[in-house]
Structures are given as structure tokens and as C-alpha cells.
Tab-separated table of C-alpha atoms in Angstrom:
chain	number	residue	atom	x	y	z
A	1	MET	CA	-10.484	27.121	-16.117
A	2	THR	CA	-12.793	27.984	-13.390
A	3	LEU	CA	-15.654	24.940	-12.943
A	4	ASP	CA	-18.487	25.635	-10.564
A	5	LEU	CA	-18.338	22.939	-7.386
A	6	LYS	CA	-21.146	21.146	-5.997
A	7	ALA	CA	-20.265	20.609	-2.475
A	8	ALA	CA	-21.881	22.078	0.433
A	9	ARG	CA	-20.124	26.046	1.044
A	10	LEU	CA	-20.332	26.633	5.522
A	11	ASP	CA	-19.436	29.137	6.642
A	12	VAL	CA	-16.310	28.819	10.278
A	13	GLY	CA	-14.870	32.014	11.893
A	14	ASP	CA	-11.511	30.661	12.072
A	15	TYR	CA	-9.801	28.002	11.760
A	16	PHE	CA	-10.563	26.112	15.538
A	17	GLU	CA	-13.696	25.880	14.303
A	18	TRP	CA	-12.927	24.356	11.106
A	19	LEU	CA	-11.249	21.707	13.223
A	20	GLU	CA	-14.235	21.325	15.772
A	21	MET	CA	-16.316	20.476	13.033
A	22	ALA	CA	-14.795	18.680	11.650
A	23	TYR	CA	-14.231	16.830	15.063
A	24	GLU	CA	-17.779	17.161	15.087
A	25	LYS	CA	-18.974	15.571	11.532
A	26	ARG	CA	-16.661	13.016	11.827
A	27	TRP	CA	-14.790	14.442	8.783
A	28	THR	CA	-11.497	13.104	10.000
A	29	ASP	CA	-9.898	9.927	12.153
A	30	GLY	CA	-8.031	11.860	14.394
A	31	LEU	CA	-5.006	14.252	13.334
A	32	PRO	CA	-5.884	17.573	12.500
A	33	VAL	CA	-7.068	18.901	8.966
A	34	VAL	CA	-6.126	21.731	6.947
A	35	PRO	CA	-10.191	23.397	5.929
A	36	PRO	CA	-11.050	22.719	2.457
A	37	THR	CA	-11.350	26.151	0.607
A	38	PRO	CA	-13.586	26.123	-3.142
A	39	GLU	CA	-10.253	27.897	-4.654
A	40	ARG	CA	-7.116	25.606	-2.753
A	41	VAL	CA	-9.720	22.707	-4.569
A	42	GLN	CA	-10.236	24.082	-7.188
A	43	ALA	CA	-6.499	24.548	-7.986
A	44	PHE	CA	-6.249	20.988	-7.179
A	45	ILE	CA	-8.623	20.304	-9.539
A	46	ASP	CA	-7.695	22.374	-12.240
A	47	TYR	CA	-4.404	21.608	-12.455
A	48	VAL	CA	-5.356	17.251	-13.723
A	49	ALA	CA	-8.061	19.042	-15.272
A	50	ARG	CA	-11.004	17.825	-14.787
A	51	ASP	CA	-14.262	18.012	-14.678
A	52	PRO	CA	-14.848	18.504	-11.078
A	53	LEU	CA	-17.536	15.879	-11.741
A	54	ASP	CA	-16.218	13.041	-13.017
A	55	GLU	CA	-16.680	9.335	-11.171
A	56	VAL	CA	-13.735	7.446	-10.561
A	57	GLY	CA	-15.421	5.092	-8.213
A	58	GLU	CA	-17.681	4.112	-4.924
A	59	ILE	CA	-15.923	3.649	-2.152
A	60	PRO	CA	-16.597	0.972	0.200
A	61	PRO	CA	-18.438	-0.283	2.271
A	62	LYS	CA	-20.462	2.875	2.741
A	63	TYR	CA	-20.241	3.607	-1.111
A	64	GLY	CA	-19.775	7.118	-1.330
A	65	ILE	CA	-19.362	8.376	-4.302
A	66	ALA	CA	-16.089	9.702	-5.673
A	67	THR	CA	-15.204	12.489	-7.590
A	68	ILE	CA	-12.934	13.890	-8.790
A	69	GLU	CA	-13.957	16.749	-6.579
A	70	LYS	CA	-15.222	14.795	-4.005
A	71	LEU	CA	-10.532	12.980	-4.096
A	72	ALA	CA	-9.883	17.052	-3.671
A	73	VAL	CA	-11.798	18.093	-0.794
A	74	ASN	CA	-9.708	14.855	0.615
A	75	ALA	CA	-6.380	16.000	-0.309
A	76	VAL	CA	-6.548	19.394	0.905
A	77	MET	CA	-8.206	18.096	4.142
A	78	GLY	CA	-4.759	15.955	3.987
A	79	GLY	CA	-2.343	18.763	3.407
A	80	CYS	CA	-1.009	18.133	-0.748
A	81	LYS	CA	-0.029	20.256	-3.012
A	82	PRO	CA	-2.176	20.414	-6.437
A	83	GLU	CA	1.045	18.960	-7.994
A	84	TYR	CA	0.622	15.783	-6.025
A	85	PHE	CA	-3.312	15.079	-6.265
A	86	PRO	CA	-2.428	13.440	-9.801
A	87	VAL	CA	-0.985	9.980	-7.859
A	88	VAL	CA	-4.173	10.310	-4.860
A	89	ILE	CA	-6.108	9.104	-8.455
A	90	ALA	CA	-4.298	6.351	-9.019
A	91	ALA	CA	-3.915	5.458	-6.100
A	92	ILE	CA	-7.964	4.829	-5.364
A	93	GLU	CA	-8.072	3.887	-9.019
A	94	ALA	CA	-5.404	1.121	-8.519
A	95	MET	CA	-7.576	-0.156	-4.711
A	96	LEU	CA	-11.540	-0.324	-6.840
A	97	GLU	CA	-9.559	-3.059	-9.119
A	98	PRO	CA	-11.705	-6.700	-7.556
A	99	PRO	CA	-7.905	-7.801	-7.065
A	100	PHE	CA	-7.726	-5.485	-4.189
A	101	ASN	CA	-10.940	-6.125	-2.711
A	102	LEU	CA	-11.223	-2.411	-1.162
A	103	ASN	CA	-14.201	-3.183	1.300
A	104	GLY	CA	-12.058	-6.638	2.632
A	105	VAL	CA	-10.118	-4.971	3.314
A	106	GLN	CA	-11.739	-1.741	4.890
A	107	THR	CA	-14.077	-4.583	7.072
A	108	THR	CA	-11.445	-6.818	7.839
A	109	THR	CA	-10.232	-8.048	11.142
A	110	HIS	CA	-6.805	-8.581	10.053
A	111	ASN	CA	-4.723	-5.792	9.813
A	112	ASN	CA	-3.507	-5.172	6.790
A	113	GLU	CA	-3.592	-1.655	4.818
A	114	PRO	CA	-3.282	-0.202	1.537
A	115	LEU	CA	0.363	0.090	1.199
A	116	ALA	CA	1.011	3.088	-2.467
A	117	ILE	CA	3.845	1.665	-4.049
A	118	ILE	CA	5.063	4.959	-6.176
A	119	SER	CA	7.763	4.656	-8.666
A	120	GLY	CA	9.021	6.040	-11.538
A	121	PRO	CA	10.045	9.629	-12.428
A	122	VAL	CA	7.377	10.871	-9.897
A	123	VAL	CA	9.013	10.281	-7.141
A	124	LYS	CA	11.821	13.775	-7.749
A	125	GLN	CA	9.539	15.082	-9.626
A	126	ILE	CA	7.336	16.290	-6.599
A	127	GLY	CA	10.116	14.808	-4.156
A	128	LEU	CA	9.358	12.299	-2.647
A	129	ASN	CA	11.404	10.488	0.623
A	130	ALA	CA	13.154	6.750	-1.025
A	131	HIS	CA	15.531	6.778	1.278
A	132	THR	CA	16.466	7.402	5.198
A	133	ARG	CA	12.874	7.094	6.737
A	134	ALA	CA	11.136	5.866	4.081
A	135	PHE	CA	8.198	4.919	5.312
A	136	GLY	CA	8.745	7.754	8.493
A	137	SER	CA	8.176	11.107	9.563
A	138	GLY	CA	9.781	14.141	7.516
A	139	TYR	CA	8.597	14.177	4.373
A	140	ARG	CA	6.069	16.584	3.837
A	141	ALA	CA	5.326	14.266	0.039
A	142	ASN	CA	4.600	10.887	1.400
A	143	GLY	CA	2.447	12.382	4.658
A	144	THR	CA	-0.146	13.843	2.831
A	145	ILE	CA	0.153	11.705	0.091
A	146	GLY	CA	-1.261	8.322	2.667
A	147	ARG	CA	-3.205	11.247	4.254
A	148	ALA	CA	-5.082	12.143	2.030
A	149	ILE	CA	-5.880	8.003	1.052
A	150	ARG	CA	-6.437	7.554	4.678
A	151	LEU	CA	-9.297	10.620	4.357
A	152	VAL	CA	-10.884	8.956	1.061
A	153	GLN	CA	-10.996	5.737	3.133
A	154	TRP	CA	-12.338	7.795	5.487
A	155	ASN	CA	-15.340	9.875	4.483
A	156	LEU	CA	-16.224	8.556	1.733
A	157	GLY	CA	-15.592	5.044	2.835
A	158	GLY	CA	-17.349	5.654	5.870
A	159	SER	CA	-13.884	3.830	7.740
A	160	TYR	CA	-15.402	3.869	11.130
A	161	PRO	CA	-13.483	1.747	14.426
A	162	GLU	CA	-16.132	-0.819	14.624
A	163	GLU	CA	-18.550	0.278	12.442
A	164	PRO	CA	-17.553	-1.336	9.846
A	165	ASP	CA	-13.789	-1.300	10.903
A	166	LYS	CA	-13.125	-4.541	12.430
A	167	SER	CA	-9.509	-4.946	12.921
A	168	CYS	CA	-8.068	-7.041	15.478
A	169	PHE	CA	-5.757	-3.791	15.797
A	170	SER	CA	-4.764	-2.366	12.408
A	171	HIS	CA	-1.202	-0.597	12.219
A	172	PRO	CA	0.044	3.718	11.825
A	173	GLY	CA	0.279	2.636	8.705
A	174	GLN	CA	-3.911	3.241	9.046
A	175	TRP	CA	-2.454	6.797	9.570
A	176	CYS	CA	-0.697	7.275	6.413
A	177	TYR	CA	1.124	4.796	4.568
A	178	VAL	CA	3.289	5.398	1.834
A	179	LEU	CA	6.495	4.301	-0.002
A	180	ALA	CA	8.793	5.995	-2.566
A	181	GLU	CA	11.122	3.759	-4.847
A	182	ASN	CA	14.489	4.647	-4.712
A	183	GLN	CA	15.758	3.438	-8.497
A	184	ASP	CA	18.669	5.087	-8.505
A	185	ALA	CA	19.510	2.651	-5.807
A	186	ASN	CA	18.025	-0.577	-7.741
A	187	PRO	CA	19.953	-2.333	-9.503
A	188	TRP	CA	16.986	-3.895	-10.863
A	189	GLU	CA	13.599	-3.267	-12.708
A	190	PRO	CA	10.974	-0.937	-10.682
A	191	ILE	CA	8.795	-2.923	-9.402
A	192	HIS	CA	6.648	-0.459	-11.564
A	193	VAL	CA	8.570	-2.489	-15.012
A	194	THR	CA	8.372	-5.582	-13.319
A	195	ARG	CA	4.249	-5.396	-13.750
A	196	GLY	CA	4.017	-5.078	-17.457
A	197	PHE	CA	4.149	-1.062	-17.420
A	198	PRO	CA	7.781	0.940	-19.254
A	199	ALA	CA	9.761	2.197	-17.619
A	200	GLU	CA	9.632	5.835	-18.367
A	201	SER	CA	6.129	5.688	-16.925
A	202	SER	CA	5.108	7.128	-13.424
A	203	CYS	CA	2.328	4.176	-11.799
A	204	VAL	CA	0.973	3.191	-8.051
A	205	THR	CA	0.936	-0.311	-7.258
A	206	VAL	CA	-1.523	-0.633	-4.337
A	207	PHE	CA	-1.128	-3.104	-2.212
A	208	GLY	CA	-3.148	-4.513	1.654
A	209	CYS	CA	-0.395	-5.813	4.611
A	210	GLU	CA	1.425	-5.798	7.870
A	211	ALA	CA	3.868	-3.897	9.321
A	212	PRO	CA	6.838	-4.126	7.799
A	213	HIS	CA	8.449	-6.557	9.386
A	214	SER	CA	12.657	-5.014	10.145
A	215	VAL	CA	15.521	-8.424	9.208
A	216	PHE	CA	18.865	-7.528	9.797
A	217	SER	CA	20.483	-8.571	6.686
A	218	TYR	CA	24.727	-8.764	6.259
A	219	GLY	CA	27.229	-10.589	4.162
A	220	THR	CA	27.399	-12.546	1.388
A	221	ALA	CA	24.094	-13.139	-1.240
A	222	VAL	CA	23.017	-15.817	0.227
A	223	GLN	CA	23.059	-15.116	3.578
A	224	VAL	CA	21.524	-11.791	3.128
A	225	LEU	CA	17.952	-13.975	1.694
A	226	ASN	CA	18.031	-16.664	3.824
A	227	GLY	CA	18.267	-14.105	6.323
A	228	ILE	CA	14.864	-12.329	4.713
A	229	ALA	CA	13.289	-16.109	3.868
A	230	GLY	CA	13.776	-16.376	7.333
A	231	ALA	CA	11.545	-13.713	8.483
A	232	MET	CA	9.428	-14.434	6.577
A	233	GLY	CA	8.574	-18.606	6.675
A	234	THR	CA	6.995	-17.598	10.005
A	235	PRO	CA	3.969	-19.887	11.351
A	236	ALA	CA	2.177	-16.954	12.306
A	237	ASN	CA	3.123	-15.208	9.333
A	238	ASN	CA	-1.219	-15.238	7.195
A	239	ASN	CA	0.678	-15.290	3.470
A	240	VAL	CA	1.576	-19.260	5.529
A	241	GLN	CA	-2.868	-19.943	5.438
A	242	LEU	CA	-4.007	-18.686	2.832
A	243	MET	CA	-1.206	-17.658	0.013
A	244	GLY	CA	-1.591	-14.420	-1.684
A	245	GLU	CA	1.162	-12.270	-2.181
A	246	ALA	CA	4.181	-9.992	-0.088
A	247	LEU	CA	6.181	-7.699	0.252
A	248	VAL	CA	10.394	-7.700	0.375
A	249	VAL	CA	12.318	-4.293	0.854
A	250	PHE	CA	15.653	-4.237	0.134
A	251	ASN	CA	18.205	-1.184	0.505
A	252	PRO	CA	20.758	0.507	-1.282
A	253	PHE	CA	22.941	-2.060	-0.073
A	254	ASN	CA	21.659	-5.497	0.283
A	255	ALA	CA	20.256	-4.424	-2.997
A	256	ALA	CA	24.236	-3.895	-4.461
A	257	THR	CA	24.964	-7.170	-2.998
A	258	VAL	CA	22.721	-9.561	-4.349
A	259	ALA	CA	23.308	-7.806	-7.673
A	260	GLY	CA	26.981	-7.207	-7.636
A	261	GLU	CA	26.926	-11.391	-7.513
A	262	GLY	CA	25.344	-12.044	-10.287
A	263	TRP	CA	21.228	-12.556	-9.039
A	264	SER	CA	18.766	-10.639	-11.178
A	265	LYS	CA	15.740	-9.874	-9.391
A	266	ARG	CA	13.636	-12.989	-10.499
A	267	ASP	CA	16.588	-15.084	-9.156
A	268	ALA	CA	15.865	-13.426	-5.274
A	269	GLN	CA	12.011	-14.522	-5.079
A	270	VAL	CA	12.607	-17.275	-7.013
A	271	TYR	CA	15.164	-17.872	-3.794
A	272	LEU	CA	13.297	-16.134	-1.294
A	273	TRP	CA	9.470	-18.569	-2.742
A	274	GLN	CA	12.324	-21.623	-2.043
A	275	HIS	CA	13.690	-20.890	1.104
A	276	GLY	CA	10.531	-19.278	3.486
A	277	ARG	CA	8.550	-21.902	3.932
A	278	VAL	CA	6.698	-23.634	7.324
A	279	PRO	CA	7.304	-27.375	7.878
A	280	LYS	CA	3.602	-28.371	7.623
A	281	ARG	CA	4.218	-30.597	11.128
A	282	VAL	CA	5.363	-26.805	12.453
A	283	LEU	CA	2.442	-25.323	11.078
A	284	GLU	CA	0.286	-28.225	12.765
A	285	LYS	CA	1.210	-27.077	16.936
A	286	SER	CA	0.526	-22.872	15.609
A	287	SER	CA	-2.780	-22.488	13.733
A	288	PHE	CA	-3.277	-24.195	11.097
A	289	HIS	CA	-6.509	-23.679	9.985
A	290	PRO	CA	-7.356	-26.750	7.404
A	291	ASP	CA	-10.337	-25.158	5.936
A	292	TYR	CA	-8.020	-22.409	4.629
A	293	ALA	CA	-4.906	-24.873	3.406
A	294	GLU	CA	-8.343	-26.502	0.770
A	295	HIS	CA	-9.306	-23.556	-0.448
A	296	HIS	CA	-6.509	-21.303	-0.736
A	297	TRP	CA	-3.160	-23.530	-0.845
A	298	PRO	CA	-2.209	-24.717	-4.826
A	299	LYS	CA	-3.697	-27.788	-5.493
A	300	TRP	CA	0.298	-29.417	-5.849
A	301	LEU	CA	0.655	-28.996	-2.664
A	302	SER	CA	0.130	-32.074	0.045
A	303	ARG	CA	-2.151	-31.682	2.934
A	304	ASP	CA	-1.251	-35.279	4.083
A	305	ASP	CA	2.555	-35.409	4.651
A	306	PRO	CA	3.953	-33.220	8.183
A	307	ASP	CA	6.820	-32.724	6.348
A	308	GLU	CA	5.689	-30.389	3.474
A	309	MET	CA	6.784	-27.198	3.008
A	310	ILE	CA	4.953	-24.157	2.238
A	311	PRO	CA	5.174	-21.510	0.300
A	312	LEU	CA	4.036	-18.264	1.413
A	313	THR	CA	2.841	-17.164	-1.207
A	314	GLU	CA	1.584	-19.760	-4.942
A	315	ARG	CA	4.363	-18.497	-7.765
A	316	PRO	CA	7.324	-16.824	-6.945
A	317	GLU	CA	6.567	-13.781	-8.432
A	318	ASP	CA	4.367	-13.491	-6.126
A	319	ILE	CA	6.765	-12.133	-4.047
A	320	HIS	CA	7.026	-8.417	-4.774
A	321	VAL	CA	10.621	-6.160	-4.695
A	322	VAL	CA	11.368	-2.466	-3.994
A	323	VAL	CA	14.688	-1.120	-3.212
A	324	SER	CA	13.801	1.721	-0.593
A	325	GLY	CA	15.437	3.271	2.605
A	326	GLY	CA	18.845	4.112	4.258
A	327	ASP	CA	22.137	2.330	2.766
A	328	LYS	CA	22.378	0.299	6.148
A	329	LYS	CA	21.695	-2.994	6.764
A	330	PHE	CA	18.436	-4.075	7.256
A	331	CYS	CA	15.940	-5.169	4.600
A	332	MET	CA	11.751	-5.155	5.755
A	333	VAL	CA	8.803	-7.545	5.056
A	334	CYS	CA	5.380	-6.798	4.478
A	335	PRO	CA	2.988	-10.266	5.181
A	336	GLY	CA	-0.169	-9.346	3.135
A	337	TRP	CA	-3.282	-10.417	3.631
A	338	GLY	CA	-4.145	-13.635	1.440
A	339	MET	CA	-5.896	-14.404	-1.394
A	340	ILE	CA	-9.055	-13.425	-0.821
A	341	GLY	CA	-7.866	-9.056	-0.826
A	342	GLY	CA	-5.688	-6.768	-0.677
A	343	LEU	CA	-3.112	-8.799	-3.889
A	344	ALA	CA	-1.420	-5.815	-5.451
A	345	VAL	CA	-2.305	-3.509	-8.401
A	346	THR	CA	-0.399	-1.539	-10.226
A	347	LYS	CA	-1.641	2.486	-12.184
A	348	GLU	CA	0.053	4.774	-14.197
A	349	ILE	CA	-0.710	8.205	-12.827
A	350	LYS	CA	-1.902	10.389	-15.175
A	351	LEU	CA	0.748	13.909	-14.441
A	352	PRO	CA	-0.659	16.835	-16.709
A	353	HIS	CA	0.857	17.713	-20.069
A	354	LYS	CA	3.552	20.683	-19.183
A	355	LYS	CA	3.125	23.663	-21.692
């Protein structure tokens, strides 16, 4: 179908003139972008069969209105194919839910960035990588979906350095932060099922978190879990101060080891929650902030006992577990921001019906 696009039309001589204009007008955060020609934008809108003026929401802190057309423009600029566009839409919808607090994520001094965890049949359907280099480069679907999400934050949300993004360091996930779950190698249910969606659904779960922290994990189930718990339970961890949520990414090798000894996903979550803790006396020697504890720790935790073992999250289910990556001896831990925001939100990806 043909729809009437509302975006302004620009005449440029060639790609390089477009690119220089994009930098000059601050339409990109530093990487080159694809020219969003009317034909290409139209193809994305046609793929999802949506009115281009449909509003998904307002992207803070600039509060630009995210219409389907504007999301399509940014998806084209990020290098997506039309079949990736439903994933981008679902990710933006999830980021706009109140628990995620996108305004805070976009402006905080902390270095959490929105990670899009994609699970379900869509992973294979559009060629997402859930194997070796799962957080890295080399795959168009992962890279361009991440770029499109970031460009929406930039162009519609105005997430510019210092004005107002105050992140002290951020991390490379600010360019692109996508993880696909490998269900073929997952001995447990996928993350979207854990979070209440049918197994046959394709979903995206957004979670505001730090860069992945590598964990050397090898041996028995308990040894693997102890290694992960040790990496999680550090006194400098934002979760210890502010609770919130955390992410653990098991590689298939370690997931098979743990599940093979009879551990369910819930068992693993409970064990990590029980053992990934920091003694309050150790925390006080580091950067303990009593005001944070008062506001964000659960009431059952002692504020006075120096031997109190402080967990990373209030509940075991706040430790999200995903299976992805190469079949080797390393897992990943991604601490969250805390109860302030970046909390996980899952949305179903609305894929077009095939005729």
C-alpha cells in the first residue's frame, strides 16, 4: 500500500553530501547512517502495515513523538531490513513503560544502557546471532537493530552528551546493545516464558544494565554457580546499594552442566541470590551510602548488623537468566542500575501475518 509520508524531503547530491549533512544536523551519534529515502521508509511501514502517524509514545528527555514513520526513518538510518522493524517497535514500546524509566536511563551519571534481549522464533527467522560473539559484531540483524534503537534515543529523545546525558563513562553498548537467546541450546524455558508469555511468542525484553562482566566458569554445577555469584557479589556493585535487577548469561556448555545435575532455572536464581552477597562490614569499607540503603533495601535487611549479608536484589526472580553465546567456559554478568529504573520490561513482537 502507499501512504502519505509526513517527514520533510531533502535533496542531496550523493551519499557523502547526505552523510556530512547528518553530522552537521546532529542526526547521528558518531557513526555513519543510511539515507532514509522515501521508498525505503515506505517499505518498512508497509511491512508492519501500520499508519505512519500511529504514535508509539514520547521519547524522553526531549520527548520527541515516536510515530511509526519516525521509527522507520531511524531504522533505515541504522541499516535495518524491513523484517527487523517489528523488533525495533517492540523494544521502543518496552522502553516507554514506567518501570524502565527511560528518562532516568537517558540522563543518569550511571553507565547503564538499554539492552534488548530477543527471544522466541524470531531469532532464527531474521538471522539474529545467539552463538559465538553474542554481544559482539559480525551480524547485521543484531548490529542494526541495536543501532536503530540507539538512534531513536538520540534523534527523538535528544540523548546528547552532557546535554542531558550525564553518564560518567557509559560503555560500548551505547552504540548497540542486543542479545539473542539461543533456545536450541537452552535447557530451561526462554526468558519471555519466565516472564509470562507463551513459548511460541517472539518477544523483546529491555533491561538497563552495565557492560557484560566476564566470568570464568567451569566444573560442577555448584562451582559454576559459585563463580558467577562471586562475580556478582562485589562491594562496588550498583545493585548492592540500590537493589533492582541483574542479568546472568549462561553459555550453552555451563547451562547444560547446571541443568544436567538437576538444577532448574529457579534453582539457579535462588542459589545466586543466596550466595552473591556482600557483608555489610565489607560494604562500609567501600562506598556504602546509608541513604540508599534506607530507601532501597527491603525492610527485612538489617541496617545495623555489620555481619548482615546484603543480596544484590530483593528477590531471586530479579536475577534474570538467559542462555546465549559460544559453547565455551565463560558466562556473563550484567549488573543493573537499581530500583531507580532500567527494570526489565517484556513486549511481544507483533510480526506480520504471512499470506
